[in-house]
Coordinates of C-alpha atoms in Angstrom, one line a residue:
M15 CA 88.2 65.5 138.4
K16 CA 89.0 69.2 137.7
S17 CA 87.5 71.8 139.9
G18 CA 85.1 74.3 138.3
C19 CA 87.0 77.3 139.8
Y20 CA 89.7 78.7 137.4
S21 CA 92.6 81.0 138.4
H22 CA 92.7 83.8 135.7
R23 CA 96.1 85.2 134.8
Q24 CA 96.4 89.1 135.0
D25 CA 98.2 90.6 132.0
G26 CA 98.7 94.2 133.6
A27 CA 97.0 96.2 130.8
A28 CA 95.1 98.5 133.2
L29 CA 98.2 99.2 135.2
I30 CA 100.0 100.3 132.0
V31 CA 97.2 102.6 131.0
V32 CA 97.1 104.2 134.4
L33 CA 100.8 104.8 134.4
I34 CA 100.6 106.3 130.9
L35 CA 97.9 108.7 132.1
M36 CA 99.9 109.6 135.2
V37 CA 103.0 110.4 133.1
M38 CA 100.9 112.5 130.7
A39 CA 99.3 114.4 133.6
A40 CA 102.7 114.9 135.2
M41 CA 104.0 116.3 131.8
L42 CA 101.1 118.7 131.6
A43 CA 101.7 119.8 135.1
V44 CA 105.4 120.4 134.5
T45 CA 104.6 122.2 131.3
G46 CA 102.0 124.4 133.1
L47 CA 104.5 125.1 135.9
Q48 CA 107.2 126.0 133.4
G49 CA 104.7 128.3 131.6
G50 CA 103.7 129.9 134.9
V51 CA 107.4 130.5 135.8
T52 CA 108.1 131.9 132.4
N53 CA 105.1 134.3 132.6
E54 CA 106.1 135.3 136.1
K55 CA 109.6 136.1 134.9
L56 CA 108.2 138.0 131.9
A57 CA 105.9 140.0 134.2
G58 CA 108.8 140.7 136.6
N59 CA 111.0 141.9 133.7
Y60 CA 108.2 144.1 132.4
R61 CA 107.7 145.6 135.8
A62 CA 111.4 146.2 136.2
D63 CA 111.6 147.8 132.7
A64 CA 108.7 150.1 133.6
L65 CA 110.2 151.1 136.9
A66 CA 113.5 151.9 135.2
Q67 CA 111.8 154.0 132.6
M68 CA 109.6 155.9 135.1
A69 CA 112.6 156.6 137.4
A70 CA 114.7 157.9 134.6
E71 CA 112.0 160.1 133.1
S72 CA 111.0 161.5 136.6
V73 CA 114.6 162.8 137.0
A74 CA 114.5 164.1 133.4
S75 CA 111.4 166.1 134.2
L76 CA 113.2 167.7 137.2
K77 CA 116.4 168.4 135.3
A78 CA 114.5 170.0 132.4
V79 CA 113.5 173.0 134.5
S80 CA 117.1 173.8 135.4
L81 CA 118.6 174.0 131.9
N82 CA 119.6 177.4 130.6
G83 CA 119.1 178.4 127.0
T84 CA 122.2 177.5 125.1
N85 CA 123.3 176.6 121.6
P86 CA 124.4 172.9 122.0
T87 CA 125.3 172.1 118.4
K88 CA 126.7 168.6 119.3
A89 CA 125.3 168.2 122.8
L90 CA 122.8 165.7 121.6
D91 CA 125.5 163.3 120.4
V92 CA 127.4 163.8 123.7
C93 CA 124.3 162.9 125.7
V94 CA 123.6 159.8 123.6
N95 CA 127.1 158.6 123.8
L96 CA 127.1 159.0 127.6
V97 CA 124.0 157.0 127.9
R98 CA 125.1 154.2 125.6
S99 CA 128.6 153.9 127.1
F100 CA 127.4 153.9 130.8
D101 CA 129.8 151.7 132.8
D102 CA 129.4 150.5 136.4
Q103 CA 133.1 151.1 136.9
E104 CA 133.1 154.7 135.8
V105 CA 130.2 156.3 137.7
S106 CA 132.2 158.3 140.2
D107 CA 131.5 161.6 138.4
W108 CA 127.8 160.8 137.9
E109 CA 125.4 162.1 140.4
E110 CA 122.8 159.7 142.0
S111 CA 119.1 159.9 142.8
S112 CA 117.6 156.8 144.4
R113 CA 113.9 156.3 143.7
G114 CA 113.5 153.4 146.1
R115 CA 115.4 150.7 147.9
N116 CA 116.1 148.8 144.6
V117 CA 115.8 151.6 142.1
K118 CA 118.6 154.2 141.4
V119 CA 119.1 156.9 138.9
F120 CA 122.4 158.2 137.6
F121 CA 122.6 161.5 135.8
K122 CA 125.4 163.6 134.3
K123 CA 125.6 167.0 132.5
C124 CA 126.6 166.8 128.9
S125 CA 127.8 169.7 126.8
K126 CA 129.4 170.2 123.4
D127 CA 132.6 171.8 124.8
G128 CA 133.1 170.0 128.1
K129 CA 133.2 173.3 130.0
G130 CA 130.1 172.6 132.1
E131 CA 127.7 174.4 129.9
K132 CA 124.3 173.2 130.8
A133 CA 123.3 172.0 127.4
G134 CA 121.7 168.8 128.7
Y135 CA 121.7 165.7 130.9
A136 CA 122.4 162.0 130.3
I137 CA 120.2 160.0 132.6
I138 CA 120.2 156.3 133.5
G139 CA 117.4 154.6 135.5
R140 CA 118.3 151.1 136.9
V141 CA 116.3 148.5 138.8
Y142 CA 118.3 146.0 141.0
S143 CA 117.5 142.5 142.2
G144 CA 117.8 143.7 145.8
P145 CA 118.7 146.9 147.6
S146 CA 120.7 149.0 145.1
S147 CA 123.8 148.8 147.2
E148 CA 123.8 145.0 147.1
G149 CA 121.8 143.6 144.2
K150 CA 122.7 143.3 140.5
A151 CA 121.1 145.4 137.8
V152 CA 118.1 143.6 136.1
A153 CA 116.7 146.5 134.0
E154 CA 118.0 149.7 132.6
H155 CA 116.4 152.7 130.8
G156 CA 118.3 155.7 129.4
V157 CA 117.1 159.2 128.8
F158 CA 118.9 162.2 127.4
I159 CA 117.5 165.7 127.5
V160 CA 119.0 168.7 125.7
N161 CA 118.2 172.3 125.1
E162 CA 117.6 173.2 121.5
G163 CA 118.2 176.9 122.2
G164 CA 115.5 179.5 122.8
P165 CA 113.9 180.6 126.1
S166 CA 114.9 178.8 129.3
S167 CA 111.4 179.2 130.6
S168 CA 108.4 178.1 128.5
P169 CA 105.4 180.4 128.5
Y170 CA 103.3 177.3 128.9
D171 CA 104.6 176.0 132.2
G172 CA 102.1 174.8 134.8
L173 CA 102.0 177.2 137.8
V174 CA 104.9 179.7 138.0
G175 CA 105.3 182.5 140.6
C176 CA 108.5 184.2 139.6
D177 CA 108.9 185.9 143.0
G178 CA 106.8 183.3 145.0
V179 CA 103.7 181.3 145.3
S180 CA 101.2 181.3 148.1
L181 CA 98.3 178.8 148.5
S182 CA 95.8 179.1 151.3
G183 CA 92.3 177.8 151.8
G184 CA 91.6 174.8 149.6
P185 CA 92.8 175.4 146.0
M186 CA 93.9 172.3 144.1
I187 CA 96.7 172.1 141.5
D188 CA 96.5 169.2 139.0
S189 CA 96.7 168.4 135.3
Y190 CA 94.4 166.9 132.7
D191 CA 94.7 166.4 128.9
S192 CA 92.2 168.2 126.7
R193 CA 93.4 166.1 123.8
L194 CA 91.6 163.2 125.4
G195 CA 88.4 165.1 126.5
S196 CA 87.1 167.6 129.0
Y197 CA 88.3 167.8 132.6
G198 CA 86.7 165.2 134.8
E199 CA 85.6 162.9 132.0
T200 CA 86.1 159.2 132.1
V201 CA 88.4 158.4 129.1
S202 CA 88.5 155.0 127.4
K203 CA 91.9 154.2 125.9
D204 CA 94.0 151.1 125.3
A205 CA 91.2 148.7 126.5
G206 CA 91.1 150.6 129.8
S207 CA 89.6 153.8 131.2
F208 CA 90.8 156.5 133.5
Y209 CA 89.7 159.8 135.0
N210 CA 90.9 162.8 133.0
G211 CA 91.9 164.9 136.0
K212 CA 94.1 164.8 139.1
R213 CA 96.9 163.7 136.9
S214 CA 100.4 164.6 138.0
N215 CA 102.0 166.2 135.0
V216 CA 102.3 169.7 136.4
T217 CA 105.1 171.6 138.1
V218 CA 104.6 174.4 140.7
K219 CA 107.7 176.6 140.3
T220 CA 109.4 179.7 141.5
I221 CA 112.3 181.4 139.7
K222 CA 113.8 184.4 141.4
A223 CA 116.6 183.7 143.9
G224 CA 115.1 183.1 147.3
A225 CA 111.5 182.9 146.0
G226 CA 109.8 180.3 148.2
L227 CA 106.5 178.5 148.6
E228 CA 104.3 178.4 151.7
L229 CA 101.5 175.8 151.7
K230 CA 98.9 176.1 154.4
G231 CA 95.3 174.9 154.8
H232 CA 94.5 172.0 152.5
S233 CA 95.8 172.7 149.0
P234 CA 96.5 169.3 147.3
I235 CA 99.1 169.4 144.5
Y236 CA 99.1 166.6 142.0
G237 CA 102.5 167.1 140.5
D238 CA 106.0 168.3 141.4
L239 CA 107.6 171.3 143.1
N240 CA 110.7 173.2 141.9
I241 CA 111.3 176.0 144.4
A242 CA 114.2 178.4 144.2
G243 CA 113.9 179.5 147.9
D244 CA 112.4 177.9 151.0
L245 CA 109.5 175.4 151.1
I246 CA 107.2 175.6 154.1
M247 CA 104.4 173.0 154.4
K248 CA 101.7 173.4 157.0
G249 CA 98.3 172.0 157.8
Q250 CA 97.2 169.0 155.7
T251 CA 98.5 170.1 152.3
P252 CA 99.5 167.0 150.3
L253 CA 102.0 166.8 147.5
Y254 CA 101.6 163.9 145.0
G255 CA 105.1 164.1 143.4
N256 CA 108.7 165.2 143.9
A257 CA 110.0 168.4 145.4
V258 CA 113.3 170.1 144.6
V259 CA 114.1 173.0 146.9
G260 CA 116.8 175.6 146.4
G261 CA 116.7 176.8 150.0
N262 CA 115.6 175.0 153.2
A263 CA 112.5 172.8 153.6
E264 CA 110.2 172.6 156.7
I265 CA 107.7 169.8 156.4
N266 CA 105.1 170.2 159.2
G267 CA 102.1 169.1 157.3
K268 CA 101.6 165.9 155.4
I269 CA 103.1 165.2 152.0
G270 CA 100.4 163.0 150.7
G271 CA 98.0 161.1 152.9
M272 CA 94.7 161.8 151.2
D273 CA 93.6 158.2 152.1
G274 CA 93.0 159.4 155.7
S275 CA 95.8 157.2 157.1
G276 CA 98.3 160.0 156.9
K277 CA 100.7 157.8 154.9
S278 CA 102.4 159.7 152.1
V279 CA 101.9 158.9 148.5
G280 CA 104.4 161.6 147.4
G281 CA 107.8 161.3 145.9
D282 CA 111.3 162.4 146.7
L283 CA 112.4 165.5 148.7
S284 CA 115.6 167.0 147.4
V285 CA 116.9 170.1 149.4
M286 CA 119.9 172.2 148.7
G287 CA 119.9 173.6 152.3
N288 CA 118.6 172.0 155.5
V289 CA 115.5 169.9 155.9
T290 CA 113.2 169.4 158.9
V291 CA 110.5 166.8 158.9
G292 CA 108.0 167.6 161.8
N293 CA 105.8 165.2 163.8
A294 CA 103.1 165.2 161.1
G295 CA 105.5 165.1 158.2
V296 CA 105.5 162.0 156.0
V297 CA 107.8 161.6 153.1
Q298 CA 107.1 158.6 150.9
G299 CA 110.3 158.7 148.8
K300 CA 113.9 159.5 149.3
V301 CA 115.2 162.5 151.3
S302 CA 118.4 164.2 150.0
A303 CA 119.9 167.4 151.5
N304 CA 123.2 169.2 151.2
G305 CA 122.9 170.5 154.7
D306 CA 121.6 169.0 158.0
M307 CA 118.4 167.0 158.7
S308 CA 116.2 166.9 161.7
S309 CA 113.3 164.4 161.7
S310 CA 110.5 163.7 164.2
G311 CA 108.2 162.5 161.4
K312 CA 108.2 159.6 159.0
V313 CA 110.5 158.9 156.0
E314 CA 109.7 155.8 153.9
G315 CA 112.7 155.9 151.6
D316 CA 116.5 156.3 151.9
I317 CA 118.2 159.4 153.3
E318 CA 121.4 161.0 152.0
I319 CA 122.6 164.1 154.0
G320 CA 125.6 166.3 153.3
G321 CA 125.8 167.4 157.0
N322 CA 124.5 165.9 160.3
A323 CA 121.3 164.0 160.8
D324 CA 119.2 163.9 163.9
F325 CA 116.2 161.5 164.5
S326 CA 114.0 162.1 167.5
S327 CA 112.2 159.5 169.6
S328 CA 109.0 160.0 167.6
S329 CA 110.7 159.5 164.2
V330 CA 110.1 156.6 161.9
T331 CA 112.8 155.8 159.3
N332 CA 112.2 152.8 157.1
G333 CA 115.2 153.1 154.8
G334 CA 118.9 153.5 155.2
V335 CA 120.9 156.7 156.1
I336 CA 124.1 158.0 154.6
A337 CA 125.5 161.2 156.1
E338 CA 128.8 163.0 155.7
G339 CA 128.5 164.3 159.3
N340 CA 127.3 162.8 162.6
V341 CA 124.1 160.8 163.0
N342 CA 122.1 160.9 166.3
I343 CA 119.3 158.4 166.8
G344 CA 116.8 159.0 169.6
S345 CA 114.8 156.4 171.6
T346 CA 112.6 155.4 168.6
G347 CA 111.2 152.0 167.9
S348 CA 111.7 152.5 164.1
P349 CA 115.3 153.5 163.6
P350 CA 117.1 153.6 160.3
Q351 CA 117.7 150.1 158.7
S352 CA 121.3 151.0 158.0
V353 CA 123.6 154.0 158.7
R354 CA 126.9 155.0 157.1
A355 CA 128.3 158.2 158.6
G356 CA 131.5 160.1 158.0
G357 CA 131.4 161.2 161.6
S358 CA 130.0 159.5 164.7
I359 CA 126.8 157.5 165.3
S360 CA 125.0 157.8 168.6
Y361 CA 122.0 155.8 169.8
P362 CA 120.3 155.0 173.2
S363 CA 122.4 153.0 175.7
W364 CA 119.5 150.6 176.3
W365 CA 120.1 149.1 172.8
Q366 CA 122.9 147.0 174.3
Y367 CA 120.2 145.1 176.2
N368 CA 118.0 144.6 173.2
D369 CA 119.1 141.8 170.8
T370 CA 117.4 143.2 167.8
F371 CA 118.7 146.7 168.1
S372 CA 122.1 145.6 169.3
Q373 CA 122.5 143.3 166.2
L374 CA 121.3 146.2 163.9
A375 CA 123.9 148.6 165.3
S376 CA 126.8 146.1 165.1
S377 CA 126.0 144.8 161.6
S378 CA 124.5 147.7 159.8
Y379 CA 125.8 150.9 161.4
H380 CA 129.3 152.1 160.3
Q381 CA 130.8 155.3 161.5
G382 CA 134.0 157.1 160.5
S383 CA 133.4 155.9 156.9
N384 CA 134.6 157.5 153.8
V385 CA 131.3 159.1 152.8
N386 CA 130.8 161.3 149.8
V387 CA 127.1 162.1 149.2
G388 CA 126.0 163.3 145.8
K389 CA 125.0 166.9 146.0
V390 CA 121.5 168.1 145.3
S391 CA 121.3 170.4 142.3
G392 CA 118.2 172.5 141.8
S393 CA 117.0 176.0 140.9
Q394 CA 118.4 178.8 143.0
G395 CA 117.0 181.4 140.7
E396 CA 117.2 181.2 136.9
G397 CA 117.1 184.9 136.7
Q398 CA 114.9 184.7 133.6
C399 CA 111.3 185.0 134.3
D400 CA 110.3 186.9 131.1
A401 CA 111.7 184.8 128.3
L402 CA 109.3 186.4 125.8
S403 CA 110.3 190.0 126.6
V404 CA 106.7 191.0 127.4
L405 CA 108.2 193.6 129.8
G406 CA 110.2 196.5 128.6
E407 CA 113.8 197.1 129.6
N408 CA 114.7 199.5 132.4
G409 CA 111.5 198.8 134.2
S410 CA 109.1 200.7 132.1
G411 CA 106.5 200.0 129.4
P412 CA 105.8 196.9 127.4
G413 CA 108.7 195.1 125.7
K414 CA 109.7 193.7 122.3
F415 CA 106.8 191.2 122.4
F416 CA 104.4 194.1 122.0
S417 CA 106.4 196.2 119.5
E418 CA 107.2 193.3 117.3
T419 CA 103.5 192.2 117.2
L420 CA 102.4 195.7 116.2
S421 CA 105.2 196.3 113.7
G422 CA 105.1 192.9 112.1
N423 CA 101.4 193.0 111.3
S424 CA 98.8 195.2 109.6
T425 CA 96.8 196.6 112.5
V426 CA 93.4 198.2 112.8
T427 CA 91.7 200.1 115.6
A428 CA 88.8 198.5 117.4
P429 CA 86.3 201.3 116.4
G430 CA 87.6 201.2 112.8
W431 CA 87.1 197.4 112.5
F432 CA 83.6 197.4 114.1
D433 CA 82.5 200.4 111.9
S434 CA 83.8 198.7 108.7
H435 CA 81.8 195.5 109.6
G436 CA 78.5 197.3 110.2
C437 CA 78.7 197.0 114.0
E438 CA 78.8 200.7 115.0
H439 CA 76.2 199.8 117.7
C440 CA 78.5 197.2 119.3
Y441 CA 80.5 199.6 121.4
S442 CA 80.7 203.1 122.9
S443 CA 83.8 205.3 123.2
N444 CA 84.9 207.5 126.1
S445 CA 88.0 209.2 127.3
K446 CA 89.4 206.0 128.8
G447 CA 88.8 203.7 125.9
I448 CA 85.9 201.6 124.6
N449 CA 83.1 199.6 126.2
L450 CA 81.5 196.7 124.4
T451 CA 77.8 197.4 125.1
G452 CA 75.9 194.6 123.4
G453 CA 73.9 196.9 121.3
K454 CA 72.2 200.4 121.2
G455 CA 68.5 201.1 121.0
N456 CA 66.8 198.4 119.0
K457 CA 70.0 197.1 117.5
D458 CA 71.1 193.9 119.3
A459 CA 74.7 193.0 119.7
S460 CA 74.4 190.8 122.8
D461 CA 76.5 188.3 120.9
T462 CA 79.4 190.4 119.5
V463 CA 81.8 188.9 117.0
I464 CA 85.5 189.8 116.6
G465 CA 87.4 188.5 113.6
E466 CA 86.6 186.4 110.6
A467 CA 86.9 182.6 110.1
G468 CA 90.1 181.6 108.3
K469 CA 91.6 185.1 108.6
S470 CA 94.1 186.9 110.9
L471 CA 93.4 190.2 112.6
V472 CA 95.5 192.5 114.8
M473 CA 93.2 194.9 116.6
E474 CA 94.4 197.8 118.8
V475 CA 92.5 199.6 121.5
G476 CA 93.9 203.0 122.5
G477 CA 92.9 202.7 126.1
D478 CA 90.8 200.4 128.3
L479 CA 88.5 197.7 127.0
S480 CA 85.5 196.8 129.2
T481 CA 82.2 195.1 128.9
G482 CA 78.7 196.1 130.0
G483 CA 75.1 196.8 129.0
K484 CA 73.4 194.1 127.0
L485 CA 76.5 192.2 126.2
R486 CA 76.4 188.5 127.1
K487 CA 78.9 186.9 124.7
I488 CA 82.1 187.9 122.8
R489 CA 82.7 185.4 120.0
V490 CA 86.2 185.1 118.4
K491 CA 86.6 183.8 114.8
G492 CA 89.9 183.3 113.0
D493 CA 93.2 184.3 114.6
V494 CA 92.8 187.5 116.6
V495 CA 95.5 189.5 118.4
L496 CA 93.9 192.2 120.6
V497 CA 96.4 194.8 121.9
V498 CA 94.9 196.8 124.8
N499 CA 96.8 199.9 125.8
G500 CA 95.1 200.1 129.2
D501 CA 93.0 197.8 131.4
F502 CA 91.2 194.7 130.2
D503 CA 88.0 194.0 132.2
I504 CA 85.7 191.1 131.3
G505 CA 82.8 191.0 133.7
N506 CA 79.0 191.6 133.8
N507 CA 78.4 187.9 133.3
T508 CA 80.0 188.0 129.9
Q509 CA 81.3 184.9 128.1
L510 CA 84.4 185.1 125.9
V511 CA 84.1 182.2 123.5
V512 CA 86.8 181.2 121.0
D513 CA 85.4 179.2 118.1
K514 CA 86.8 176.0 116.8
D515 CA 90.0 176.6 114.7
A516 CA 90.2 180.2 116.1
S517 CA 92.5 181.8 118.6
L518 CA 92.8 185.0 120.7
E519 CA 95.9 186.6 122.1
V520 CA 95.3 189.6 124.4
L521 CA 98.2 191.8 125.0
V522 CA 97.5 194.1 127.9
T523 CA 99.5 197.0 129.3
G524 CA 97.2 197.7 132.3
K525 CA 95.3 195.5 134.7
T526 CA 93.3 192.4 133.7
T527 CA 90.1 191.6 135.6
L528 CA 88.1 188.5 135.0
S529 CA 85.2 189.0 137.5
G530 CA 81.6 188.4 138.2
G531 CA 80.1 185.5 136.3
S532 CA 82.4 185.8 133.3
N533 CA 83.8 182.7 131.6
L534 CA 86.6 182.3 129.1
L535 CA 85.7 179.3 127.1
T536 CA 86.9 177.5 124.0
S537 CA 84.6 175.5 121.7
N538 CA 87.0 172.5 121.7
A539 CA 90.5 171.6 123.0
L540 CA 92.6 174.5 124.4
V541 CA 95.5 173.9 122.0
R542 CA 94.8 174.1 118.2
K543 CA 96.5 175.0 115.0
G544 CA 96.5 178.6 113.9
Q545 CA 96.2 180.0 110.4
D546 CA 100.0 179.7 110.1
G547 CA 99.8 175.9 110.9
K548 CA 101.5 176.3 114.3
L549 CA 100.1 175.0 117.5
K550 CA 99.0 177.7 120.0
P551 CA 96.6 178.1 122.9
A552 CA 93.1 179.1 121.9
L553 CA 93.3 181.9 124.5
S554 CA 96.3 183.6 125.9
I555 CA 96.7 186.8 128.0
F556 CA 100.1 188.5 128.0
S557 CA 100.3 191.2 130.6
A558 CA 103.0 193.9 130.6
Y559 CA 101.6 195.4 133.9
R560 CA 104.1 195.8 136.8
S561 CA 102.7 195.3 140.3
S562 CA 104.0 197.9 142.8
G563 CA 103.5 195.7 145.8
K564 CA 102.0 192.5 147.3
N565 CA 98.5 194.0 147.3
D566 CA 98.6 195.3 143.8
A567 CA 97.1 192.5 141.6
G568 CA 97.8 193.0 137.9
V569 CA 95.7 189.9 136.9
E570 CA 92.6 189.0 139.0
V571 CA 90.4 186.0 138.6
S572 CA 87.5 186.2 141.0
G573 CA 83.9 185.0 141.5
A574 CA 82.8 181.8 139.9
N575 CA 84.8 182.1 136.7
D576 CA 85.9 179.0 134.8
S577 CA 88.6 180.2 132.4
Y578 CA 90.3 178.2 129.7
V579 CA 93.4 180.3 129.2
N580 CA 97.2 180.6 129.3
I581 CA 98.1 183.6 131.5
Y582 CA 101.6 185.0 131.1
A583 CA 102.2 188.0 133.4
P584 CA 105.9 188.0 134.6
G585 CA 105.7 191.5 136.2
A586 CA 102.2 191.3 137.6
N587 CA 100.8 189.6 140.7
V588 CA 98.1 187.1 139.8
E589 CA 95.3 186.7 142.3
V590 CA 92.9 183.7 142.1
T591 CA 90.1 184.0 144.6
G592 CA 86.6 182.7 145.2
S593 CA 85.7 179.5 143.3
G594 CA 87.1 180.5 139.9
S595 CA 89.2 177.8 138.3
I596 CA 91.7 178.1 135.5
Y597 CA 92.1 175.3 132.9
G598 CA 95.5 176.0 131.3
A599 CA 98.7 177.6 132.7
V600 CA 99.6 180.6 134.9
R601 CA 102.8 182.6 135.2
G602 CA 102.9 185.7 137.4
K603 CA 105.3 187.8 139.5
E604 CA 103.6 186.4 142.6
V605 CA 100.8 183.9 142.4
N606 CA 98.4 184.0 145.3
M607 CA 95.5 181.6 145.5
S608 CA 92.8 181.5 148.2
G609 CA 89.3 180.1 148.5
S610 CA 88.5 177.1 146.4
G611 CA 89.7 178.3 143.0
D612 CA 91.7 175.5 141.3
I613 CA 94.3 175.4 138.5
H614 CA 94.0 172.5 136.1
Y615 CA 97.1 172.4 133.9
D616 CA 96.4 171.3 130.4
E617 CA 99.0 168.8 129.3
A618 CA 98.2 169.6 125.6
L619 CA 100.3 172.8 126.1
L620 CA 103.4 170.5 126.1
D621 CA 102.8 170.0 122.4
I622 CA 103.6 173.7 121.7
D623 CA 107.1 174.3 120.4
S624 CA 108.5 177.1 122.6
G625 CA 112.1 176.6 121.3
G626 CA 113.2 175.1 124.6
K627 CA 114.0 171.5 125.5
S628 CA 113.8 168.2 123.8
I629 CA 113.4 164.9 125.8
K630 CA 114.4 161.7 124.1
W631 CA 115.1 158.2 125.3
W632 CA 116.9 155.0 124.6
E633 CA 116.1 151.7 126.0
G634 CA 118.8 149.1 126.7

């Protein structure tokens, strides 16, 4: 008799299904992993490309300021060919500028005749897979910059003190872009947003040989420095950018460190003389010097020195050191990561009992090496502060800029123009010049208009021009050139407003005073098209005044003025005091800023063709 319990045969269908599902899951996982790896590689490549581009263009911005006005007929082709034919084996005559441990920039002069004429530079930025002395290149970006002739110094530079710059108190130097909106606005662009201010596209510059810069107090600079003479940094002044120094550099305050930690967020420090980094000094980027270096502070990047280098016991050096002379390392816990010296290397005797430092010295320190450090090149005085010839020759009177303006245009006198436009009550005359009064008797001219929309006007004042009485606003229409053969004084709480599609150029032979509660305003962006179709600042002041000494201010901005203006005064000292801020650009013989008055450079001025440089790039 058969039992009622049956043994059922298993056919394995469930097992097969499970195995298929597991294989599919594994394939999905592998595919996802491959996609992630691919995306990671793409992101890494994009980052490397961006670093190479930023490195090359940062050096291009520094080299642009040192180009002299030449006529490089074929220099552009020479620069392009140098960039495109760049070869690892033929870089001995290229200069180098490291931007980090794995980023390096190579640059070389290019000229049409090969005689060293500074017609331009070919520049290559490279990112390496490891430290630039060991890794292989993974990204490259080329830039070539040439002069197209014309003035060597643009009238629309950021902050230029031909004979020197002094910042004390708490003024701030930064940039913004009026093409995107007003200063301080939050701008939405490319699916993102940013603050239109504290941008770093401004250069503080001196020109005359030996003209230096002293920074004391707390005067943050969001941009670069290009100093012909010495740089002295004191207090807590931060620099958010690179510094090129034609003399010596003494860094006793902090370069960067606005986050409260004291850590620098600045760039490179390139010095043609000697460099000293004090106890409070922090350099975020690379330090290069043709002379000697002494450090008791902190350097995050690599160091290249043409002379001797000395690191005290309080120094912190996170990069490597290359020096043509001797290197002395004190009893610090943060010595250089590597040293290559043409002379000797000395370090504390107790290192022999410390495995870490002993190994560092034996494997990464090399003395008596064949060291040839690339020389720092920078401005030691261009000799050309007045590219526009605002100043007359032989030290007297106004120059060609004034005479050509008056001779090349039909001019009218200020009284003649006002009278012909039914505004006899707008002004009063005296032996010194005219005063815009804002009206006489019951005739109101508190809002006085100069010029006509869509027309050009050259108006000449045979003496001083001042404001007073009932005047509250001067409104400019059309393109107006105002030639003042005396002093120009806007005060008494007067606003100078330049209408949309209008512009005003004030040519002054005497002193310029922007005082009291006066404001120089434009109704839209500072840069606009004139009646001739060319871009120009809405408001420019060109001063032919010559200061007789340090205390003789030819252009003075005081009180609580907010002035949207381009100031060009190569022979006059420019004083910015109180809380008055300038939105535009400033050039003076000496520029002295105190109090809390700021300079906000308008990047839109870069659009104006001054006949100077042309920066182009090639990616490869």
